[in-house]
Short mmCIF file of C-alpha atoms in Angstrom, two decimals:
data_model
loop_
_atom_site.label_atom_id
_atom_site.label_comp_id
_atom_site.label_asym_id
_atom_site.label_seq_id
_atom_site.Cartn_x
_atom_site.Cartn_y
_atom_site.Cartn_z
CA MET A 1 -77.73 32.68 47.94
CA ALA A 2 -77.68 28.90 47.62
CA LEU A 3 -80.96 27.06 47.12
CA ILE A 4 -79.73 24.24 49.39
CA GLU A 5 -77.32 24.77 52.29
CA VAL A 6 -76.21 21.84 54.43
CA ASN A 7 -74.03 22.38 57.50
CA ASP A 8 -72.65 19.50 59.61
CA LEU A 9 -75.65 17.36 58.67
CA GLU A 10 -75.95 14.12 60.66
CA LYS A 11 -78.42 11.25 60.55
CA THR A 12 -78.71 8.49 63.13
CA TYR A 13 -81.35 5.78 63.22
CA PHE A 14 -82.41 4.61 66.67
CA GLY A 15 -83.51 1.04 67.27
CA GLU A 16 -83.90 -1.08 70.37
CA GLU A 17 -80.66 -0.39 72.24
CA VAL A 18 -78.94 0.20 68.88
CA GLU A 19 -77.90 3.45 67.22
CA THR A 20 -76.87 3.40 63.58
CA ARG A 21 -75.06 6.51 62.35
CA VAL A 22 -75.46 6.95 58.61
CA LEU A 23 -74.35 10.53 57.90
CA HIS A 24 -71.43 12.04 59.79
CA GLY A 25 -71.50 15.80 59.46
CA LEU A 26 -71.87 16.76 55.78
CA THR A 27 -71.38 20.36 54.64
CA PHE A 28 -72.06 21.65 51.12
CA ASP A 29 -74.39 23.90 49.14
CA ILE A 30 -76.20 23.67 45.82
CA LYS A 31 -77.11 26.77 43.86
CA GLU A 32 -80.29 27.22 41.89
CA GLY A 33 -79.90 25.84 38.38
CA GLU A 34 -77.05 23.42 39.15
CA PHE A 35 -76.93 19.82 37.94
CA VAL A 36 -75.25 17.82 40.71
CA THR A 37 -74.64 14.11 41.20
CA ILE A 38 -74.59 12.59 44.67
CA MET A 39 -72.53 9.46 44.08
CA GLY A 40 -71.46 6.59 46.28
CA PRO A 41 -71.53 2.80 46.68
CA SER A 42 -74.41 0.93 48.24
CA GLY A 43 -74.62 1.78 51.94
CA SER A 44 -72.72 5.06 51.58
CA GLY A 45 -75.64 7.18 52.78
CA LYS A 46 -76.53 8.81 49.47
CA SER A 47 -80.18 7.68 49.51
CA THR A 48 -80.56 8.80 53.12
CA LEU A 49 -79.18 12.19 52.14
CA MET A 50 -81.62 12.44 49.24
CA HIS A 51 -84.53 11.62 51.56
CA ILE A 52 -83.48 14.41 53.92
CA LEU A 53 -82.93 16.94 51.13
CA GLY A 54 -86.31 15.99 49.61
CA PHE A 55 -88.19 16.32 52.92
CA LEU A 56 -88.93 12.59 53.16
CA ASP A 57 -86.88 12.24 56.36
CA ARG A 58 -85.45 14.51 59.05
CA LEU A 59 -81.88 15.12 60.08
CA THR A 60 -80.76 14.36 63.63
CA GLY A 61 -77.92 16.89 63.78
CA GLY A 62 -76.64 19.95 61.98
CA ARG A 63 -78.68 22.31 59.84
CA TYR A 64 -80.50 22.22 56.50
CA ILE A 65 -81.49 25.52 54.89
CA PHE A 66 -83.75 25.35 51.82
CA ASP A 67 -84.38 28.56 49.90
CA GLY A 68 -83.39 30.57 52.97
CA LYS A 69 -85.64 28.62 55.37
CA ASN A 70 -84.47 26.41 58.25
CA VAL A 71 -86.17 23.11 57.44
CA ASP A 72 -85.84 21.82 61.01
CA THR A 73 -88.38 24.41 62.21
CA PHE A 74 -91.11 23.05 59.91
CA SER A 75 -93.90 20.75 61.12
CA ASP A 76 -94.57 17.47 59.29
CA LYS A 77 -97.59 19.09 57.61
CA GLU A 78 -95.52 22.06 56.47
CA LEU A 79 -92.81 19.74 55.13
CA ALA A 80 -95.38 17.74 53.19
CA LEU A 81 -96.73 20.94 51.64
CA LEU A 82 -93.22 22.14 50.79
CA ARG A 83 -92.40 18.76 49.26
CA GLY A 84 -95.53 18.82 47.13
CA GLU A 85 -94.88 22.32 45.84
CA GLN A 86 -91.07 22.45 45.53
CA ILE A 87 -89.76 18.91 44.95
CA GLY A 88 -90.06 16.40 42.12
CA PHE A 89 -88.88 12.79 42.34
CA VAL A 90 -87.87 10.33 39.61
CA PHE A 91 -87.01 6.79 40.78
CA GLN A 92 -85.49 3.71 39.17
CA ALA A 93 -88.89 2.02 39.39
CA PHE A 94 -91.21 4.19 37.34
CA ASN A 95 -93.99 4.03 39.98
CA LEU A 96 -96.70 4.84 37.46
CA LEU A 97 -100.27 3.80 38.26
CA PRO A 98 -101.27 0.71 36.25
CA ARG A 99 -104.36 0.65 34.01
CA THR A 100 -104.21 4.45 33.93
CA THR A 101 -103.37 6.83 31.09
CA LEU A 102 -100.23 8.96 31.01
CA PHE A 103 -102.42 12.03 31.31
CA GLU A 104 -103.99 10.78 34.57
CA ASN A 105 -100.60 9.70 35.96
CA VAL A 106 -98.97 13.05 35.29
CA LYS A 107 -101.97 15.00 36.59
CA LEU A 108 -101.91 13.24 39.98
CA PRO A 109 -99.49 15.61 41.84
CA LEU A 110 -101.63 18.61 40.90
CA THR A 111 -104.55 17.20 42.88
CA TYR A 112 -102.54 17.56 46.12
CA ILE A 113 -101.51 21.20 45.78
CA LYS A 114 -103.30 24.49 45.23
CA ARG A 115 -102.58 25.59 41.70
CA ARG A 116 -104.06 28.28 39.50
CA GLY A 117 -104.66 27.69 35.84
CA SER A 118 -105.71 24.71 33.76
CA MET A 119 -104.51 21.27 34.89
CA LYS A 120 -105.09 20.01 31.35
CA ASP A 121 -102.84 22.64 29.81
CA ARG A 122 -100.08 22.00 32.33
CA VAL A 123 -100.16 18.21 31.91
CA GLU A 124 -100.13 18.48 28.12
CA SER A 125 -97.24 20.96 28.30
CA VAL A 126 -94.95 18.76 30.41
CA LEU A 127 -95.72 15.64 28.37
CA GLU A 128 -94.78 17.61 25.26
CA SER A 129 -91.53 18.72 26.95
CA VAL A 130 -90.44 15.08 27.35
CA GLY A 131 -91.53 14.08 23.85
CA LEU A 132 -94.73 12.24 24.79
CA SER A 133 -97.52 14.47 23.50
CA HIS A 134 -98.45 11.67 21.06
CA ARG A 135 -98.90 9.23 23.99
CA LEU A 136 -101.24 11.44 26.03
CA HIS A 137 -104.09 8.92 26.31
CA TYR A 138 -102.03 5.72 26.16
CA TYR A 139 -102.09 3.40 29.16
CA THR A 140 -98.83 2.70 30.97
CA ASN A 141 -98.76 -0.91 29.73
CA GLN A 142 -98.92 0.32 26.14
CA ILE A 143 -95.59 2.20 26.14
CA SER A 144 -91.92 1.23 26.43
CA GLY A 145 -89.78 1.40 29.57
CA GLY A 146 -87.99 4.49 28.31
CA GLU A 147 -91.30 6.22 27.63
CA GLN A 148 -92.54 5.23 31.09
CA GLN A 149 -89.50 6.87 32.67
CA ARG A 150 -90.00 10.01 30.61
CA ALA A 151 -93.62 10.02 31.79
CA ALA A 152 -92.32 9.76 35.37
CA ILE A 153 -90.12 12.81 34.69
CA ALA A 154 -93.16 14.69 33.36
CA ARG A 155 -95.03 13.80 36.55
CA ALA A 156 -92.11 15.13 38.61
CA LEU A 157 -92.21 18.39 36.64
CA VAL A 158 -95.93 19.05 36.56
CA ASN A 159 -95.95 21.05 39.84
CA GLU A 160 -93.05 23.21 38.56
CA PRO A 161 -90.66 22.18 41.38
CA SER A 162 -87.52 24.03 42.41
CA VAL A 163 -85.56 20.76 42.47
CA VAL A 164 -85.88 17.41 40.71
CA PHE A 165 -84.25 14.39 42.38
CA ALA A 166 -83.46 11.53 40.00
CA ASP A 167 -82.54 8.32 41.87
CA GLU A 168 -80.85 5.82 39.49
CA PRO A 169 -83.26 6.94 36.72
CA THR A 170 -81.72 4.75 34.00
CA GLY A 171 -81.23 1.61 36.10
CA ASN A 172 -84.08 -0.33 34.44
CA LEU A 173 -83.45 0.88 30.89
CA ASP A 174 -81.44 -0.19 27.87
CA SER A 175 -78.62 2.10 26.78
CA LYS A 176 -80.60 4.01 24.13
CA SER A 177 -83.61 4.61 26.41
CA GLY A 178 -81.21 5.60 29.20
CA ALA A 179 -79.54 8.15 26.93
CA GLN A 180 -82.95 9.59 26.05
CA VAL A 181 -83.76 10.02 29.74
CA ILE A 182 -80.40 11.71 30.38
CA GLU A 183 -81.04 14.02 27.44
CA VAL A 184 -84.39 15.06 28.96
CA LEU A 185 -82.73 15.81 32.31
CA GLN A 186 -79.92 17.80 30.69
CA LYS A 187 -82.38 19.87 28.63
CA LEU A 188 -84.41 20.58 31.77
CA ASN A 189 -81.25 21.76 33.50
CA ASP A 190 -80.28 23.90 30.50
CA ALA A 191 -83.72 25.55 30.89
CA GLY A 192 -82.96 26.37 34.54
CA THR A 193 -84.29 23.43 36.59
CA THR A 194 -82.07 22.30 39.45
CA ILE A 195 -81.30 18.58 39.06
CA ILE A 196 -79.84 16.31 41.75
CA LEU A 197 -78.90 12.88 40.41
CA VAL A 198 -78.32 10.03 42.87
CA THR A 199 -76.33 7.05 41.62
CA HIS A 200 -73.53 4.54 42.19
CA ASP A 201 -72.75 4.48 38.45
CA GLY A 202 -69.66 6.50 37.57
CA ASN A 203 -70.66 6.91 33.92
CA LEU A 204 -74.15 8.13 34.77
CA ALA A 205 -72.68 10.50 37.38
CA LYS A 206 -70.73 12.29 34.65
CA SER A 207 -73.99 13.40 33.04
CA ALA A 208 -74.06 16.13 35.68
CA LYS A 209 -71.80 19.18 35.94
CA ARG A 210 -70.60 18.46 39.48
CA ILE A 211 -70.16 15.30 41.58
CA ILE A 212 -70.36 15.05 45.36
CA HIS A 213 -68.88 11.67 46.25
CA ILE A 214 -69.97 10.06 49.53
CA LYS A 215 -68.46 7.06 51.27
CA ASP A 216 -69.34 5.75 54.73
CA GLY A 217 -71.49 8.80 55.41
CA LEU A 218 -68.73 11.32 54.65
CA ILE A 219 -67.97 13.50 51.62
CA THR A 220 -64.73 12.31 50.05
CA THR A 221 -64.68 14.65 47.03
CA ASP A 222 -66.73 17.52 45.62
CA SER A 223 -65.61 18.57 42.15
CA GLU A 224 -66.71 19.76 38.73
CA VAL A 225 -67.08 17.15 35.99
CA LYS A 226 -64.41 17.04 33.31
CA HIS A 227 -65.24 15.31 30.02
CA ARG A 228 -68.94 15.42 30.73
CA ARG A 229 -71.25 12.84 29.10
CA ILE A 230 -73.76 14.69 26.91
CA ALA A 231 -76.81 12.86 25.54
CA ARG A 232 -78.13 13.67 22.06
CA ASP A 233 -80.51 11.71 19.84
CA GLY A 234 -80.27 8.55 21.94
CA GLU A 235 -76.46 8.53 22.03
CA ILE A 236 -73.83 9.64 24.54
CA HIS A 237 -71.08 12.05 23.52
CA ILE A 238 -68.06 12.97 25.63
CA SER A 239 -67.41 16.69 25.97
CA GLU A 240 -63.89 18.03 25.49
#
């Protein structure tokens, strides 16, 4: 069974005497453990789709099934709980709290959900997984942009989500730092985490294993990636 099932999904925004249709009946599914890019130009609807899939917004037509559950039947409180327990977000802007250590930043999501076990152990574990165990008590203004984005990934992982959404995660980084971030995402996926990458960048999109291309609120293509871009040791390599 697919982790995410979308059938004829529509989204319309209603203003004063104006209706703006953004998504026009999308249908696809994403299985657990996939690494998928949602790609499209600015205004294509890809960010709106990510917000719906990540429980930040609601659809206005069609159906969204997450892990066998019809999302449309959930209350706002239930969606917030599901988002906190099942979803991790990584954005282009790192969104780390200033004048706060990496440990405190990464721990923050755990304060909103019920979790058994040691917060300290979990935070230290995810920071180690992204190569930042040596920066545990550094403040956010004491580390590089690439390290800040890896800290943001650790924060997204700390609640052990079913899905991580990465929205233009390398947009503010130099090429080497960007490759390091891609490498972290690919290793997470290799370990079984479902990754959904949102971007307009064709090269970044090929870091995934599958690309769903959206234009004007419609899916134009949905295909596996050939000649995938693999990140290793701060460099990008093209698979055969």
